[in-house]
Short mmCIF file of C-alpha atoms in Angstrom, two decimals:
data_model
loop_
_atom_site.label_atom_id
_atom_site.label_comp_id
_atom_site.label_asym_id
_atom_site.label_seq_id
_atom_site.Cartn_x
_atom_site.Cartn_y
_atom_site.Cartn_z
CA MET A 1 15.53 -26.42 -99.25
CA ALA A 2 13.94 -23.00 -99.32
CA PHE A 3 10.55 -24.59 -98.66
CA ILE A 4 11.86 -26.45 -95.66
CA LYS A 5 13.41 -23.24 -94.32
CA GLU A 6 10.18 -21.31 -94.69
CA GLU A 7 8.25 -24.12 -92.99
CA SER A 8 10.73 -24.13 -90.09
CA GLU A 9 10.35 -20.39 -89.66
CA ASP A 10 6.55 -20.76 -89.59
CA VAL A 11 6.86 -23.38 -86.82
CA LYS A 12 9.08 -21.05 -84.79
CA ILE A 13 6.61 -18.22 -85.16
CA GLU A 14 3.77 -20.51 -84.06
CA GLU A 15 5.80 -21.78 -81.06
CA THR A 16 6.71 -18.24 -80.10
CA PHE A 17 3.10 -17.21 -80.31
CA THR A 18 2.06 -20.22 -78.21
CA VAL A 19 4.65 -19.42 -75.51
CA LYS A 20 3.60 -15.81 -75.42
CA GLN A 21 -0.02 -16.89 -75.07
CA GLU A 22 0.97 -19.17 -72.14
CA ASP A 23 2.97 -16.35 -70.52
CA LEU A 24 0.03 -14.03 -70.93
CA GLN A 25 -2.31 -16.59 -69.38
CA GLU A 26 0.13 -17.11 -66.45
CA GLN A 27 0.39 -13.37 -65.94
CA THR A 28 -3.39 -13.11 -66.04
CA ASP A 29 -3.65 -15.89 -63.48
CA LEU A 30 -1.14 -14.10 -61.25
CA ILE A 31 -3.07 -10.86 -61.56
CA GLU A 32 -6.25 -12.68 -60.59
CA VAL A 33 -4.47 -14.28 -57.60
CA ASN A 34 -3.07 -10.90 -56.50
CA GLU A 35 -6.44 -9.28 -56.92
CA GLY A 36 -7.96 -12.15 -54.93
CA SER A 37 -5.37 -11.61 -52.17
CA LYS A 38 -6.09 -7.90 -52.16
CA GLU A 39 -9.82 -8.59 -51.97
CA GLU A 40 -9.22 -11.04 -49.08
CA GLU A 41 -6.94 -8.50 -47.33
CA HIS A 42 -9.57 -5.81 -47.85
CA ARG A 43 -12.27 -8.15 -46.49
CA VAL A 44 -10.16 -8.90 -43.37
CA LYS A 45 -9.58 -5.20 -42.79
CA ILE A 46 -13.30 -4.53 -43.07
CA GLU A 47 -14.02 -7.38 -40.64
CA GLU A 48 -11.41 -6.06 -38.18
CA LYS A 49 -12.83 -2.57 -38.52
CA ASN A 50 -16.34 -3.86 -37.85
CA TYR A 51 -14.92 -5.90 -34.93
CA LEU A 52 -13.43 -2.79 -33.37
CA GLN A 53 -16.61 -0.79 -33.95
CA THR A 54 -18.94 -3.41 -32.47
CA ASP A 55 -16.70 -4.48 -29.57
CA GLY A 56 -15.49 -1.05 -28.50
CA ILE A 57 -13.19 -2.58 -25.88
CA LEU A 58 -10.73 -5.01 -27.44
CA LYS A 59 -8.16 -3.71 -29.86
CA ARG A 60 -5.87 -5.94 -31.89
CA ARG A 61 -2.34 -4.61 -32.23
CA ASP A 62 -0.98 -7.44 -34.37
CA LYS A 63 -1.42 -11.17 -34.88
CA ASN A 64 -0.22 -12.17 -31.42
CA HIS A 65 -1.13 -9.24 -29.16
CA PHE A 66 -4.34 -7.71 -27.90
CA ILE A 67 -4.30 -4.34 -26.19
CA CYS A 68 -6.69 -2.86 -23.64
CA THR A 69 -7.88 0.50 -25.00
CA GLN A 70 -8.31 1.85 -21.47
CA CYS A 71 -4.84 1.24 -19.99
CA VAL A 72 -2.83 0.06 -23.08
CA LYS A 73 -1.77 -3.17 -21.36
CA SER A 74 -1.14 -5.92 -23.94
CA PHE A 75 -1.98 -9.62 -23.86
CA GLY A 76 -1.08 -12.64 -25.97
CA ARG A 77 -4.58 -14.12 -25.90
CA LYS A 78 -7.99 -12.60 -26.41
CA ASP A 79 -9.36 -14.48 -23.35
CA ASP A 80 -6.64 -12.97 -21.13
CA LEU A 81 -7.65 -9.51 -22.27
CA LYS A 82 -11.32 -10.25 -21.55
CA PHE A 83 -10.41 -11.32 -18.01
CA HIS A 84 -8.39 -8.11 -17.66
CA MET A 85 -11.32 -5.98 -18.82
CA MET A 86 -13.28 -7.15 -15.77
CA ILE A 87 -11.00 -4.90 -13.69
CA HIS A 88 -12.27 -1.83 -15.58
CA ALA A 89 -15.88 -3.05 -15.65
CA GLY A 90 -15.80 -3.92 -11.95
CA GLU A 91 -17.11 -7.38 -12.77
CA LYS A 92 -16.28 -10.08 -10.19
CA PRO A 93 -17.93 -13.36 -11.17
CA PHE A 94 -15.95 -15.65 -8.84
CA THR A 95 -17.35 -15.62 -5.30
CA CYS A 96 -16.03 -17.25 -2.13
CA THR A 97 -18.69 -19.57 -0.68
CA GLN A 98 -17.41 -19.03 2.87
CA CYS A 99 -17.24 -15.24 3.23
CA GLY A 100 -18.90 -13.93 0.06
CA LYS A 101 -15.90 -11.96 -1.20
CA SER A 102 -15.80 -11.78 -5.02
CA PHE A 103 -12.93 -11.79 -7.52
CA ASN A 104 -12.50 -11.13 -11.23
CA GLN A 105 -10.35 -14.24 -11.79
CA SER A 106 -10.69 -17.84 -10.64
CA SER A 107 -6.95 -17.90 -9.77
CA SER A 108 -7.48 -14.98 -7.35
CA LEU A 109 -10.32 -16.88 -5.69
CA LYS A 110 -8.10 -19.96 -5.37
CA ILE A 111 -5.40 -17.89 -3.59
CA HIS A 112 -8.05 -16.30 -1.34
CA MET A 113 -9.40 -19.72 -0.29
CA ARG A 114 -6.05 -20.40 1.41
CA ILE A 115 -7.07 -17.85 4.07
CA HIS A 116 -9.92 -20.17 5.06
CA THR A 117 -8.04 -23.45 4.61
CA GLY A 118 -4.80 -22.18 6.16
CA GLU A 119 -2.86 -23.68 3.26
CA LYS A 120 0.66 -22.25 2.86
CA PRO A 121 2.34 -24.21 0.04
CA PHE A 122 5.36 -21.92 -0.43
CA THR A 123 8.10 -22.55 2.16
CA CYS A 124 11.37 -20.71 2.73
CA THR A 125 14.27 -23.16 2.46
CA GLN A 126 16.38 -21.13 4.89
CA CYS A 127 14.10 -20.58 7.88
CA GLY A 128 11.10 -22.81 7.16
CA LYS A 129 8.52 -20.01 7.22
CA SER A 130 5.58 -20.72 4.91
CA PHE A 131 3.43 -18.46 2.76
CA SER A 132 0.13 -18.72 0.91
CA GLN A 133 1.50 -16.92 -2.18
CA SER A 134 4.74 -17.30 -4.13
CA SER A 135 5.06 -13.50 -4.36
CA SER A 136 5.06 -13.30 -0.54
CA LEU A 137 7.85 -15.88 -0.40
CA ASN A 138 9.90 -13.93 -2.97
CA LEU A 139 9.60 -10.77 -0.86
CA HIS A 140 10.52 -12.72 2.29
CA MET A 141 13.67 -14.13 0.66
CA ARG A 142 15.07 -10.60 0.45
CA ILE A 143 15.38 -10.66 4.25
CA HIS A 144 17.93 -13.46 3.90
CA THR A 145 19.66 -12.12 0.78
CA GLY A 146 19.64 -8.48 1.93
CA GLU A 147 18.46 -7.49 -1.53
CA LYS A 148 16.98 -3.98 -1.72
CA PRO A 149 16.36 -3.30 -5.40
CA PHE A 150 14.20 -0.19 -4.99
CA THR A 151 16.30 2.95 -4.38
CA CYS A 152 15.19 6.51 -3.66
CA THR A 153 16.65 8.84 -6.30
CA GLN A 154 16.70 11.77 -3.86
CA CYS A 155 18.50 10.35 -0.81
CA GLY A 156 19.78 6.97 -1.98
CA LYS A 157 17.95 4.93 0.66
CA SER A 158 17.04 1.45 -0.60
CA PHE A 159 14.05 -0.79 0.04
CA SER A 160 13.13 -4.42 -0.49
CA GLN A 161 9.63 -3.56 -1.74
CA SER A 162 8.41 -0.98 -4.25
CA SER A 163 5.48 -0.12 -1.95
CA SER A 164 7.93 0.83 0.82
CA LEU A 165 9.80 3.11 -1.59
CA ASN A 166 6.54 4.78 -2.68
CA LEU A 167 5.66 5.51 0.96
CA HIS A 168 9.19 6.80 1.64
CA VAL A 169 9.12 9.21 -1.33
CA ARG A 170 6.26 11.08 0.35
CA ILE A 171 8.76 12.27 2.97
CA HIS A 172 10.47 14.25 0.19
CA THR A 173 7.33 15.36 -1.67
CA GLY A 174 5.29 16.10 1.45
CA GLU A 175 2.36 14.30 -0.15
CA LYS A 176 -0.43 13.36 2.27
CA PRO A 177 -3.20 11.83 0.15
CA PHE A 178 -5.28 10.36 3.00
CA THR A 179 -7.55 12.97 4.63
CA CYS A 180 -9.79 12.62 7.66
CA PRO A 181 -13.39 13.46 6.64
CA GLN A 182 -14.19 14.75 10.15
CA CYS A 183 -11.34 17.14 10.95
CA GLY A 184 -9.49 17.47 7.63
CA LYS A 185 -6.14 16.25 8.96
CA SER A 186 -4.07 14.51 6.25
CA PHE A 187 -1.71 11.55 6.39
CA SER A 188 0.92 10.01 4.13
CA HIS A 189 -0.17 6.43 4.98
CA SER A 190 -3.68 4.97 4.91
CA SER A 191 -2.83 3.00 8.08
CA HIS A 192 -2.11 6.28 9.90
CA LEU A 193 -5.51 7.63 8.87
CA ASN A 194 -7.20 4.44 10.09
CA CYS A 195 -5.51 4.84 13.48
CA HIS A 196 -6.46 8.51 13.59
CA MET A 197 -10.13 7.77 12.88
CA LYS A 198 -10.33 5.84 16.16
CA ILE A 199 -9.78 9.16 17.97
CA HIS A 200 -13.14 10.35 16.63
CA THR A 201 -14.97 7.04 17.10
CA GLY A 202 -13.39 6.29 20.47
CA GLU A 203 -12.81 2.73 19.30
CA LYS A 204 -10.24 0.78 21.33
CA PRO A 205 -10.29 -2.81 20.07
CA PHE A 206 -7.01 -3.94 21.67
CA THR A 207 -7.47 -4.90 25.34
CA CYS A 208 -4.83 -5.86 27.90
CA PRO A 209 -5.61 -9.34 29.32
CA HIS A 210 -3.96 -8.42 32.65
CA CYS A 211 -5.67 -5.17 33.62
CA GLY A 212 -8.39 -4.70 30.99
CA LYS A 213 -7.03 -1.39 29.69
CA SER A 214 -7.90 -0.85 26.03
CA PHE A 215 -5.98 0.77 23.19
CA SER A 216 -6.73 2.04 19.71
CA GLN A 217 -3.58 0.47 18.23
CA SER A 218 -1.97 -2.94 18.67
CA SER A 219 1.47 -1.28 18.95
CA HIS A 220 0.24 0.71 21.97
CA LEU A 221 -0.97 -2.48 23.61
CA ASN A 222 2.40 -4.15 22.98
CA CYS A 223 4.17 -1.23 24.66
CA HIS A 224 1.73 -1.34 27.55
CA MET A 225 2.30 -5.07 28.11
CA LYS A 226 5.89 -4.31 29.09
CA ILE A 227 4.54 -2.63 32.23
CA HIS A 228 3.26 -6.02 33.39
CA THR A 229 6.29 -8.01 32.22
CA GLY A 230 8.75 -5.41 33.50
CA GLU A 231 10.66 -5.71 30.22
CA LYS A 232 12.91 -2.75 29.49
CA PRO A 233 15.15 -3.78 26.60
CA PHE A 234 16.41 -0.28 25.70
CA THR A 235 19.27 0.89 27.94
CA CYS A 236 21.03 4.25 28.03
CA PRO A 237 24.78 3.70 27.43
CA GLN A 238 25.68 6.75 29.57
CA CYS A 239 23.69 6.26 32.78
CA GLY A 240 22.35 2.73 32.46
CA LYS A 241 18.69 3.72 32.76
CA SER A 242 16.42 1.32 30.87
CA PHE A 243 13.23 1.91 28.92
CA SER A 244 10.42 -0.19 27.52
CA GLN A 245 10.37 1.76 24.24
CA SER A 246 13.14 2.90 21.92
CA SER A 247 11.42 6.28 21.46
CA ASN A 248 11.60 6.87 25.22
CA LEU A 249 15.32 6.11 25.18
CA ASN A 250 15.86 8.52 22.29
CA CYS A 251 14.07 11.26 24.22
CA HIS A 252 16.08 10.43 27.33
CA MET A 253 19.39 10.69 25.45
CA THR A 254 18.74 14.37 24.80
CA ILE A 255 19.06 14.95 28.57
CA HIS A 256 22.75 14.04 28.28
CA THR A 257 23.34 15.88 25.01
CA GLY A 258 21.05 18.84 25.75
CA GLU A 259 19.85 18.50 22.18
CA LYS A 260 16.39 19.80 21.26
CA PRO A 261 16.20 19.23 17.51
CA PHE A 262 12.44 19.78 17.06
CA THR A 263 11.63 23.49 16.86
CA CYS A 264 8.27 25.18 16.55
CA THR A 265 8.23 27.37 13.42
CA GLN A 266 5.73 29.77 14.99
CA CYS A 267 7.22 30.59 18.40
CA GLY A 268 10.71 29.07 18.24
CA LYS A 269 10.27 26.77 21.24
CA SER A 270 12.31 23.58 20.94
CA PHE A 271 11.62 20.04 22.07
CA THR A 272 13.55 16.83 22.56
CA CYS A 273 10.87 14.65 20.90
CA SER A 274 8.87 15.12 17.71
CA SER A 275 5.72 13.98 19.57
CA HIS A 276 6.17 16.83 22.05
CA LEU A 277 6.42 19.30 19.17
CA HIS A 278 3.27 17.90 17.53
CA GLN A 279 1.40 18.23 20.79
CA HIS A 280 2.71 21.79 21.26
CA MET A 281 1.61 22.83 17.74
CA ARG A 282 -2.02 22.29 18.78
CA ILE A 283 -1.68 25.34 21.03
CA HIS A 284 -1.20 27.44 17.87
CA THR A 285 -3.72 25.63 15.67
CA GLY A 286 -6.36 25.19 18.40
CA GLU A 287 -6.77 21.59 17.23
CA LYS A 288 -8.49 19.27 19.71
CA PRO A 289 -8.72 15.91 17.96
CA PHE A 290 -9.49 13.80 21.05
CA THR A 291 -13.23 13.77 21.74
CA CYS A 292 -15.08 12.20 24.66
CA THR A 293 -17.76 9.88 23.25
CA GLN A 294 -19.95 10.37 26.31
CA CYS A 295 -20.17 14.16 26.62
CA GLY A 296 -18.50 15.46 23.45
CA LYS A 297 -15.78 17.45 25.23
CA CYS A 298 -12.58 17.78 23.16
CA PHE A 299 -8.92 17.72 24.17
CA ASN A 300 -5.58 18.38 22.47
CA CYS A 301 -3.86 15.40 24.17
CA SER A 302 -4.97 11.78 24.39
CA SER A 303 -3.70 11.71 28.00
CA HIS A 304 -6.06 14.56 28.90
CA LEU A 305 -8.94 12.66 27.34
CA ASN A 306 -8.01 9.53 29.30
CA GLN A 307 -8.01 11.54 32.54
CA HIS A 308 -11.37 13.07 31.67
CA ILE A 309 -12.98 9.70 30.89
CA ARG A 310 -12.30 8.64 34.49
CA ILE A 311 -14.88 11.24 35.56
CA HIS A 312 -17.52 9.17 33.74
CA SER A 313 -16.13 5.76 34.66
CA GLY A 314 -15.18 6.59 38.24
CA GLU A 315 -11.87 4.78 37.72
CA LYS A 316 -9.12 5.61 40.21
CA PRO A 317 -6.04 3.62 39.15
CA PHE A 318 -3.47 5.46 41.33
CA THR A 319 -3.43 4.08 44.89
CA CYS A 320 -1.43 5.27 47.89
CA THR A 321 0.68 2.41 49.27
CA GLN A 322 0.53 3.85 52.79
CA CYS A 323 -3.18 4.37 53.37
CA GLY A 324 -4.84 2.74 50.34
CA LYS A 325 -6.60 5.90 49.14
CA SER A 326 -7.05 5.99 45.34
CA PHE A 327 -6.96 8.82 42.82
CA SER A 328 -7.93 9.34 39.18
CA GLN A 329 -4.67 11.16 38.34
CA SER A 330 -1.06 10.43 39.23
CA SER A 331 -0.48 14.13 40.06
CA HIS A 332 -3.22 13.95 42.70
CA LEU A 333 -1.57 10.90 44.22
CA ASN A 334 1.79 12.70 44.35
CA GLN A 335 0.23 15.62 46.18
CA HIS A 336 -1.48 13.24 48.63
CA ILE A 337 1.78 11.41 49.40
CA MET A 338 3.20 14.71 50.67
CA SER A 339 0.61 14.65 53.47
CA HIS A 340 2.33 11.51 54.78
CA THR A 341 5.88 12.83 54.36
CA GLY A 342 5.09 16.31 55.66
CA GLU A 343 6.73 17.81 52.56
CA LYS A 344 5.43 21.25 51.56
CA PRO A 345 7.24 22.16 48.36
CA PHE A 346 5.00 25.08 47.41
CA MET A 347 5.45 27.08 50.65
CA SER A 348 7.75 30.07 50.60
CA ASN A 349 10.72 30.19 52.96
CA HIS A 350 10.58 33.08 55.41
CA LEU A 351 13.49 34.44 57.38
CA VAL A 352 12.86 34.34 61.12
#
């Protein structure tokens, strides 16, 4: 019995030793696997490091996002980031075959082509107006919904577009980032600068089909057209006088109220219209932004330039209805009319 017991104990020792050997081998295998994983992880890190060093543009934030190192914008795909990088590089590989304009994305070219084809696939369900871009339709829909999600933090005024809010904020900041290279005058809107530049160039691309008079801005032509149509949609509620422009009505209303809200900071003179104040300020600044393209003479008012140009053109648009004589200025016509009426307003009265 003792022999059997000793033999049994030897078997247990051998089994224990075998198990321990297996455990040790398993642990060794695990260590090798872990070391292999660490080596693989280290290799990946080295590859990523080399990738960043050689590329110099793309930067991987994690498995699913790529970030632009120049503006920190992130993308889900490497290809999207490469397209984005064309913005910084100025690369525009997609060119319109009709006008030659180039784009950095094929989708932008596709949208542009609708200008040439006239395609407008996005239609408003409420009024039927169509648009070439879905973003334009979304902005248009706010007209119907009245949605104005962009609010000025200083005065609380709201806008339907972020661009309109950005322009409005310049009223509070006084920012005028668009400067005329010829006279140094600055503007808060690029469109205002573009209009101003026509003063220097003398360009007047908008022509009246009725009388041939030309204007530097389409809005000025639209106002002028009301002379021919006789349209005067803006009526004074106090005296019933009508005007072709709302600004003219606003100026007229100050006759009834006596209000002159626009005051010159240099001499204290007040005006009923902001345009009159702006014109007056040129007396102090000496600014003469209206230049004759034919002789180079400068004027502080566009109306003075228009009168001067008639010297070169020989135009005499003001005609006397009684004798048919024509004049280059309305004031000259008024003086002439007095010769028919016998009126002599500038003569002193003398006691007999």
